[in-house]
């Protein structure tokens, strides 16, 4: 019998234009590394559709690690997780409006509350567990650590929260703010009628850059899971790999220009490849003239402005044919363009880059 041929993974119908390869195996390994470092149960952040990579698939990949629950930013995100089959706790860490509490109850979520009236309203709905949000310096949401008023303390006493939490504003730096915020958090918790069973504070950089195991009861990893490290003792594996095929090639003469505004001029004879991915796919316009791609494992610069649907690459000196695959983010062989590196080139945050990847780009999942 003739040998059975191995299917070409690039022959997939969704790999004919631009696509996002999502390495769920790497995501799970990143989560396992955080869990081992923190030594406490995880509350992984899967908000913003799993940081742009697809929350249902992310949750399925994390389930074998038995996390305490999952973190989202809205009742709508929680409802979407429930519809996708998520059965663990789903916690909404953004403040929930009083008008949203019935929906929150309907999808069995755990809200973050910090106003006395909201706590009483949640209890009146029979809502169950909730967590008290305490602001220790982020000045974004939660009850101020040094201003827990009598009404709130009374509501906490009448309907005790399951947990209390705060959020570090600069855990990715070496300044003293983390210790200050932790001291403020402890001060606030000491004023509560009783210590809630679950206290949590650490985000991804908080775990990475901690001196050892967590001092709290839960850890809340976010961007590290998706391949972005804060430079601590752990190293995140790349998870997102944005790729696009070369759909056109042209040779330019010295002095000819590329793309809108003619901002890029050929210095000598150059070869330009066009790939069908642009800012409508999440490859940001800020990467115009400063971004790079990988072609056959070799870096090639972005030539001119990134357009809505296409990006041009200077492939001079690199073997290139129509149909070849360029990697705009992620790994190509031994070479890697990390989310942090690509974002920095465009003056962006890696959070912006990942959550900005658009739905037009199919997500293809690898679980190995």
mmCIF file of C-alpha atoms in Angstrom, residues 22 24 27 45-64 70-72 76-87 90 226 363 365 367:
data_model
loop_
_atom_site.group_PDB
_atom_site.id
_atom_site.type_symbol
_atom_site.label_atom_id
_atom_site.label_comp_id
_atom_site.label_asym_id
_atom_site.label_seq_id
_atom_site.Cartn_x
_atom_site.Cartn_y
_atom_site.Cartn_z
ATOM 1 C CA UNK A 22 -3.425 30.149 19.071
ATOM 2 C CA UNK A 24 -3.431 26.584 23.810
ATOM 3 C CA UNK A 27 -1.250 28.985 27.379
ATOM 4 C CA UNK A 45 -8.574 36.683 33.686
ATOM 5 C CA UNK A 46 -10.448 35.727 30.508
ATOM 6 C CA UNK A 47 -12.053 39.132 29.927
ATOM 7 C CA UNK A 48 -12.061 40.846 26.526
ATOM 8 C CA UNK A 49 -12.775 37.462 24.910
ATOM 9 C CA UNK A 50 -9.719 35.875 26.459
ATOM 10 C CA UNK A 51 -7.493 38.871 25.664
ATOM 11 C CA UNK A 52 -8.594 38.604 22.045
ATOM 12 C CA UNK A 53 -7.836 34.906 21.622
ATOM 13 C CA UNK A 54 -11.293 33.442 22.273
ATOM 14 C CA UNK A 55 -12.551 33.055 25.852
ATOM 15 C CA UNK A 56 -14.369 29.713 25.406
ATOM 16 C CA UNK A 57 -11.246 28.059 23.990
ATOM 17 C CA UNK A 58 -9.075 29.628 26.696
ATOM 18 C CA UNK A 59 -11.396 28.331 29.420
ATOM 19 C CA UNK A 60 -11.336 24.818 27.940
ATOM 20 C CA UNK A 61 -7.530 24.902 27.938
ATOM 21 C CA UNK A 62 -7.400 26.048 31.576
ATOM 22 C CA UNK A 63 -9.990 23.622 32.942
ATOM 23 C CA UNK A 64 -7.511 20.760 33.574
ATOM 24 C CA UNK A 70 -12.602 32.923 35.857
ATOM 25 C CA UNK A 71 -12.479 36.718 35.787
ATOM 26 C CA UNK A 72 -14.404 38.899 33.334
ATOM 27 C CA UNK A 76 -22.452 40.134 29.240
ATOM 28 C CA UNK A 77 -19.032 38.462 29.181
ATOM 29 C CA UNK A 78 -20.115 36.230 32.054
ATOM 30 C CA UNK A 79 -23.310 35.279 30.227
ATOM 31 C CA UNK A 80 -21.282 34.389 27.125
ATOM 32 C CA UNK A 81 -19.054 32.089 29.209
ATOM 33 C CA UNK A 82 -22.081 30.398 30.723
ATOM 34 C CA UNK A 83 -23.566 29.933 27.238
ATOM 35 C CA UNK A 84 -20.277 28.317 26.173
ATOM 36 C CA UNK A 85 -20.560 25.808 29.025
ATOM 37 C CA UNK A 86 -18.432 27.322 31.796
ATOM 38 C CA UNK A 87 -19.565 25.954 35.167
ATOM 39 C CA UNK A 90 -17.285 33.626 37.043
ATOM 40 C CA UNK A 226 -1.313 34.954 26.812
ATOM 41 C CA UNK A 363 -8.636 31.742 15.375
ATOM 42 C CA UNK A 365 -6.326 26.366 17.971
ATOM 43 C CA UNK A 367 -3.745 22.107 21.951
#
